Coordinates of C-alpha atoms and ligand atoms in Angstrom, one line a residue:
Chain A
M186 CA -13.8 -19.2 22.9
E187 CA -10.1 -19.0 23.8
K188 CA -9.2 -21.8 21.4
S189 CA -8.0 -19.7 18.5
R190 CA -6.1 -17.3 20.6
I191 CA -2.6 -17.1 19.2
T192 CA 0.1 -14.5 20.0
T193 CA 3.0 -13.8 17.7
T194 CA 5.9 -11.6 18.7
T195 CA 8.8 -10.9 16.4
N196 CA 11.1 -9.6 19.0
S197 CA 11.1 -9.6 22.8
M198 CA 9.2 -6.7 24.1
T199 CA 11.4 -4.7 26.4
I200 CA 10.1 -2.3 29.0
L201 CA 8.6 0.7 27.3
T202 CA 7.7 4.2 28.4
V203 CA 4.8 5.8 26.7
L204 CA 5.5 9.4 25.9
N205 CA 2.3 10.4 24.1
R206 CA -1.1 8.9 23.4
D207 CA -3.6 9.6 20.7
N208 CA -6.8 7.8 19.8
F209 CA -8.3 7.5 16.3
K210 CA -11.7 6.0 15.4
I211 CA -12.1 4.3 12.0
E212 CA -15.7 4.0 10.8
R213 CA -15.6 4.7 7.0
E214 CA -13.2 4.4 4.1
Q215 CA -12.8 8.2 4.2
D216 CA -11.1 7.9 7.6
V217 CA -8.1 6.0 6.1
V218 CA -6.2 8.9 4.6
P219 CA -6.6 11.2 7.6
F220 CA -5.5 8.4 9.9
R221 CA -2.4 7.8 7.8
N222 CA -1.7 11.5 8.0
R223 CA -2.0 11.5 11.8
V224 CA 0.5 8.6 12.0
K225 CA 2.8 10.5 9.8
E226 CA 2.7 13.6 12.0
H227 CA 3.7 11.6 15.0
A228 CA 6.5 9.8 13.1
V229 CA 7.8 13.1 11.8
K230 CA 7.7 14.6 15.3
I231 CA 10.1 11.9 16.6
G232 CA 12.4 12.4 13.7
M233 CA 11.7 9.0 11.9
G234 CA 13.4 8.9 8.5
L235 CA 11.3 8.8 5.3
V236 CA 11.8 5.1 4.5
N237 CA 10.8 3.9 8.0
Q238 CA 7.9 6.4 7.9
T239 CA 6.7 4.9 4.6
K240 CA 7.0 1.4 6.0
L241 CA 5.1 2.3 9.1
I242 CA 2.3 4.1 7.3
T243 CA 2.0 1.3 4.7
A244 CA 1.7 -1.3 7.4
A245 CA -0.8 0.9 9.2
S246 CA -2.8 1.3 6.0
E247 CA -3.0 -2.5 5.6
L248 CA -4.2 -3.0 9.1
V249 CA -6.7 -0.3 9.0
R250 CA -8.1 -1.6 5.8
N251 CA -8.5 -5.0 7.4
M252 CA -10.4 -3.4 10.3
L253 CA -12.8 -1.7 7.9
R254 CA -13.2 -4.6 5.6
Y255 CA -13.6 -7.5 8.0
A256 CA -14.7 -5.9 11.2
N257 CA -16.6 -2.8 10.1
G258 CA -14.1 -0.4 11.7
G259 CA -12.5 0.0 15.1
E260 CA -10.1 2.1 17.0
I261 CA -6.4 2.7 16.9
L262 CA -4.3 3.9 19.7
I263 CA -1.3 5.8 18.5
E264 CA 1.6 6.0 21.0
V265 CA 5.0 7.5 21.0
V266 CA 7.1 4.9 23.0
S267 CA 10.6 4.9 24.2
K268 CA 13.0 2.1 25.3
I269 CA 16.5 2.5 26.5
R270 CA 18.0 4.2 23.5
E271 CA 15.3 4.6 21.0
N272 CA 11.9 6.2 20.3
G273 CA 9.3 4.6 18.2
I274 CA 5.6 4.6 17.2
R275 CA 3.3 1.9 18.6
L276 CA -0.1 1.4 16.9
T277 CA -2.7 -0.8 18.5
F278 CA -5.6 -1.7 16.2
T279 CA -8.7 -2.9 18.1
D280 CA -11.9 -4.1 16.5
K281 CA -14.9 -6.0 17.7
G282 CA -15.3 -7.9 14.5
P283 CA -15.7 -11.7 13.9
G284 CA -12.1 -12.5 14.9
I285 CA -9.8 -14.7 12.9
E286 CA -10.4 -18.5 12.9
N287 CA -6.8 -19.5 12.2
V288 CA -4.3 -16.8 12.7
E289 CA -1.4 -18.9 11.5
T290 CA -3.1 -19.3 8.2
A291 CA -4.1 -15.7 8.0
M292 CA -0.5 -14.7 8.4
K293 CA 0.6 -16.6 5.3
D294 CA 1.4 -14.7 2.1
G295 CA -1.5 -14.9 -0.3
F296 CA -4.1 -16.1 2.1
S297 CA -7.3 -14.1 1.8
T298 CA -11.0 -14.7 2.5
G299 CA -11.7 -11.3 0.8
K300 CA -10.5 -12.2 -2.7
S301 CA -7.6 -9.7 -2.4
L302 CA -3.9 -10.2 -2.3
G303 CA -3.5 -11.7 1.1
L304 CA -0.4 -9.5 1.8
G305 CA -1.8 -7.2 4.5
L306 CA -1.0 -9.2 7.7
P307 CA 2.3 -10.8 6.6
G308 CA 3.4 -7.6 4.8
A309 CA 2.6 -5.5 7.9
K310 CA 4.7 -7.9 10.0
R311 CA 7.6 -7.6 7.6
L312 CA 7.4 -3.8 7.5
S313 CA 7.2 -3.4 11.3
S314 CA 9.9 -3.8 14.0
E315 CA 7.6 -5.7 16.2
F316 CA 4.2 -7.3 15.5
T317 CA 1.7 -8.9 17.8
I318 CA -1.7 -10.3 16.9
N319 CA -4.5 -11.5 19.2
S320 CA -7.7 -12.7 17.8
V321 CA -10.7 -14.3 19.5
V322 CA -13.5 -15.7 17.3
G323 CA -16.7 -13.9 18.0
K324 CA -14.9 -11.2 20.0
G325 CA -12.5 -9.3 17.8
T326 CA -9.0 -8.7 16.9
V327 CA -6.1 -6.7 18.3
V328 CA -3.0 -6.1 16.3
T329 CA -0.1 -4.1 17.7
I330 CA 2.9 -2.9 15.8
I331 CA 5.9 -0.9 16.7
K332 CA 8.3 0.8 14.4
W333 CA 11.4 2.1 15.9
K334 CA 12.8 5.3 14.7
N335 CA 15.9 3.6 13.3
G336 CA 14.6 0.1 13.2
Chain B
M43 CA -17.6 14.1 -7.3
E44 CA -13.8 14.2 -7.4
K45 CA -12.2 12.6 -10.4
I46 CA -8.6 12.0 -11.5
P47 CA -8.2 13.6 -14.9
I48 CA -7.0 11.4 -17.8
L49 CA -5.2 13.3 -20.6
K50 CA -5.0 12.0 -24.1
M51 CA -1.7 12.7 -25.9
G52 CA -1.6 11.1 -29.3
Q53 CA -1.6 7.4 -28.8
F54 CA -1.0 7.7 -25.1
L55 CA -3.1 8.3 -22.0
L56 CA -1.5 10.3 -19.2
V57 CA -2.6 10.2 -15.6
T58 CA -1.0 12.3 -12.9
I59 CA -2.0 11.2 -9.4
Q60 CA -1.6 14.3 -7.3
V61 CA -2.9 13.0 -3.9
D62 CA -3.0 9.9 -1.8
L63 CA -6.1 8.3 -3.2
Y64 CA -9.2 7.3 -1.5
D65 CA -10.3 3.8 -2.4
R66 CA -13.3 4.9 -4.3
L67 CA -11.3 7.4 -6.3
A68 CA -8.7 4.7 -7.1
L69 CA -11.4 2.2 -8.2
N70 CA -13.0 4.9 -10.4
L71 CA -9.6 5.6 -12.0
E72 CA -9.2 2.0 -12.8
S73 CA -12.5 1.7 -14.6
D74 CA -12.2 5.1 -16.3
L75 CA -8.7 4.2 -17.6
V76 CA -9.7 0.8 -18.9
Q77 CA -12.7 2.3 -20.6
M78 CA -10.7 5.1 -22.1
V79 CA -8.0 2.7 -23.4
S80 CA -10.8 0.9 -25.2
T81 CA -12.6 3.9 -26.6
T82 CA -9.5 5.8 -27.7
E83 CA -7.6 2.7 -28.7
A84 CA -4.6 4.1 -26.9
R85 CA -1.4 2.1 -27.2
G86 CA 0.2 3.3 -24.0
V87 CA -0.8 4.4 -20.5
L88 CA 1.5 6.6 -18.4
I89 CA 0.8 6.8 -14.7
D90 CA 2.7 9.5 -12.8
I91 CA 2.8 8.6 -9.1
S92 CA 5.6 10.9 -8.1
A93 CA 3.3 12.7 -5.6
V94 CA 2.1 9.5 -4.1
S95 CA 3.7 8.7 -0.7
I96 CA 2.0 5.5 0.1
V97 CA 1.2 2.4 -2.1
D98 CA -0.4 -0.4 -0.1
S99 CA -1.6 -3.7 -1.4
F100 CA -4.9 -2.2 -2.4
M101 CA -3.3 0.6 -4.5
G102 CA -0.7 -1.9 -5.8
R103 CA -3.4 -4.2 -7.0
I104 CA -5.2 -1.4 -8.8
I105 CA -2.0 -0.5 -10.6
G106 CA -1.5 -4.1 -11.5
N107 CA -5.0 -4.4 -12.7
I108 CA -4.7 -1.4 -15.0
A109 CA -1.5 -2.8 -16.5
S110 CA -3.0 -6.3 -17.1
M111 CA -6.3 -5.1 -18.5
S112 CA -4.5 -2.6 -20.8
K113 CA -2.3 -5.3 -22.0
I114 CA -5.3 -7.4 -23.0
M115 CA -6.3 -4.3 -25.1
D116 CA -2.9 -4.1 -26.6
A117 CA -1.6 -1.2 -24.6
V118 CA 1.5 -0.9 -22.5
T119 CA 1.4 0.7 -19.0
V120 CA 4.4 2.5 -17.5
V121 CA 4.4 3.8 -14.0
V122 CA 6.7 6.8 -13.5
G123 CA 8.2 8.6 -10.6
M124 CA 7.8 6.1 -7.9
Q125 CA 9.4 7.5 -4.8
P126 CA 12.4 5.3 -3.7
A127 CA 10.9 4.9 -0.2
V128 CA 7.7 3.6 -1.8
A129 CA 9.6 1.2 -4.0
I130 CA 11.6 -0.2 -1.1
T131 CA 8.4 -0.6 1.0
L132 CA 6.5 -2.4 -1.8
I133 CA 9.2 -5.0 -2.1
E134 CA 9.1 -5.7 1.7
L135 CA 5.3 -5.7 1.6
G136 CA 5.7 -8.6 -1.0
L137 CA 4.2 -6.9 -4.0
P138 CA 6.4 -7.4 -7.0
L139 CA 4.2 -5.5 -9.5
S140 CA 5.5 -7.8 -12.2
G141 CA 4.3 -6.8 -15.6
V142 CA 4.3 -3.1 -14.7
H143 CA 7.1 -1.1 -16.4
T144 CA 8.6 1.7 -14.4
A145 CA 10.6 4.7 -15.4
L146 CA 12.2 7.6 -13.5
N147 CA 10.0 10.4 -14.8
V148 CA 7.4 11.3 -17.4
E149 CA 10.0 12.1 -20.1
K150 CA 11.8 8.7 -19.7
G151 CA 8.4 7.0 -19.5
M152 CA 7.3 8.5 -22.8
E153 CA 10.6 7.4 -24.3
L154 CA 10.0 3.9 -23.1
L155 CA 6.5 3.8 -24.4
K156 CA 7.6 5.1 -27.8
N157 CA 10.3 2.5 -28.0
K158 CA 7.9 -0.2 -27.1
I159 CA 5.1 0.9 -29.4
L160 CA 6.1 3.2 -32.3
V161 CA 9.4 1.6 -33.3
N162 CA 8.2 -1.9 -33.2
G163 CA 4.7 -1.2 -34.4
E164 CA 3.4 -3.7 -31.8
V165 CA 3.5 -4.4 -28.1
P166 CA 6.7 -6.2 -27.5
D167 CA 7.4 -8.6 -24.6
Y168 CA 9.0 -7.5 -21.4
D169 CA 12.6 -7.7 -22.3
D170 CA 13.6 -4.4 -20.9
D171 CA 16.4 -2.1 -22.0
E172 CA 18.7 -1.6 -19.0
Q173 CA 18.5 2.1 -19.1
Y174 CA 15.0 1.9 -17.6
D175 CA 14.4 1.3 -14.0
D176 CA 12.2 -1.7 -13.9
L177 CA 10.9 -2.8 -10.6
D178 CA 11.4 -6.4 -11.6
S179 CA 15.1 -6.0 -11.8
T180 CA 15.4 -4.5 -8.3
Q181 CA 14.4 -7.8 -6.6
Ligands
ADP459 N1 -9.4 -7.4 11.6 C1 -9.7 -8.6 11.1 N2 -10.9 -9.2 11.5 C2 -11.2 -10.4 11.0 N3 -10.5 -11.0 10.0 C3 -9.4 -10.5 9.6 C4 -8.9 -9.2 10.1 N4 -7.8 -8.9 9.5 C5 -7.5 -9.9 8.6 N5 -8.4 -10.9 8.7 C6 -8.5 -12.2 8.0 O1 -7.1 -12.5 7.6 C7 -7.1 -12.6 6.1 C8 -5.7 -12.2 5.6 O2 -5.6 -10.7 5.8 P1 -4.6 -9.9 4.9 O3 -3.3 -10.6 5.0 O4 -4.7 -8.5 5.2 O5 -5.1 -10.2 3.4 P2 -6.4 -9.7 2.6 O6 -6.9 -8.5 3.4 O7 -5.9 -9.3 1.2 O8 -7.3 -10.9 2.6 C9 -8.3 -11.9 5.6 O9 -8.7 -12.4 4.4 C10 -9.3 -12.1 6.7 O10 -9.9 -13.4 6.5
MG460 MG1 -5.8 -7.0 4.1

């Protein structure tokens, strides 16, 4: 069961303080746009610039689509986090879907079991400041991203 | 049901996307546009996305599909008004949107279509005039 558990971290996670918490349930396609709007509200509130906002929301959109498509939905924890000098938004996508057999392969550009572009996971990683994925076959998938206000 | 209106202007079809699209709406737009290119024998499709703040790989693929299917039917697709933040994000996402022409605004997009269609009398290849902001050239 634990055999396909892989963790990827782009940067070292420093100690974070959570300033604000917000939960969002995704059950249907129609939840995607309201979810993106909610993320935007939080990003605007911490003063994130338009380009970083756009990157964050695009990454979020990819991950939320994956949750819907491959796991029939799930939950997202939206947090405003702070480290020494900077604030950011952390999004944790949790689903109880089938999990990912081979995370390393799924992270490759162009890999898709859904006949789509295969850019969601690798693209979301590029667009985020920090990216972590944990997937257990038969249990589900948790993807966490952070976008720093200026990062 | 909600629908994105498609305007016919001479040989061109004009679509203005006013909101961030739901998937179903985007898919309907794709099939409606392709069908309309076929029934009206339009030579150009202009898609104004200046009000769109997010283009993810799903939306990007739909734009690409519209362009490639129109091309098969002898029509050129121009995407106009892409917000700079969206363009930057698309490149980092890894979506080149090759084969999709872009222009700054509707007016420039019309000009580009006219140059490509009316002057030459046929759909030319993608050797773009520098005055137009083509996504391909920003990579
Ligand atoms: N939440 C998830 N649960 C199960 N499988 C997933 C999940 N997210 C992604 N995957 C798997 O990873 C692959 C790559 O995902 P992605 O990069 O978003 O590309 P695409 O969605 O276009 O296939 C998917 O095809 C799917 O097999
Ligand atoms: Mg995906």
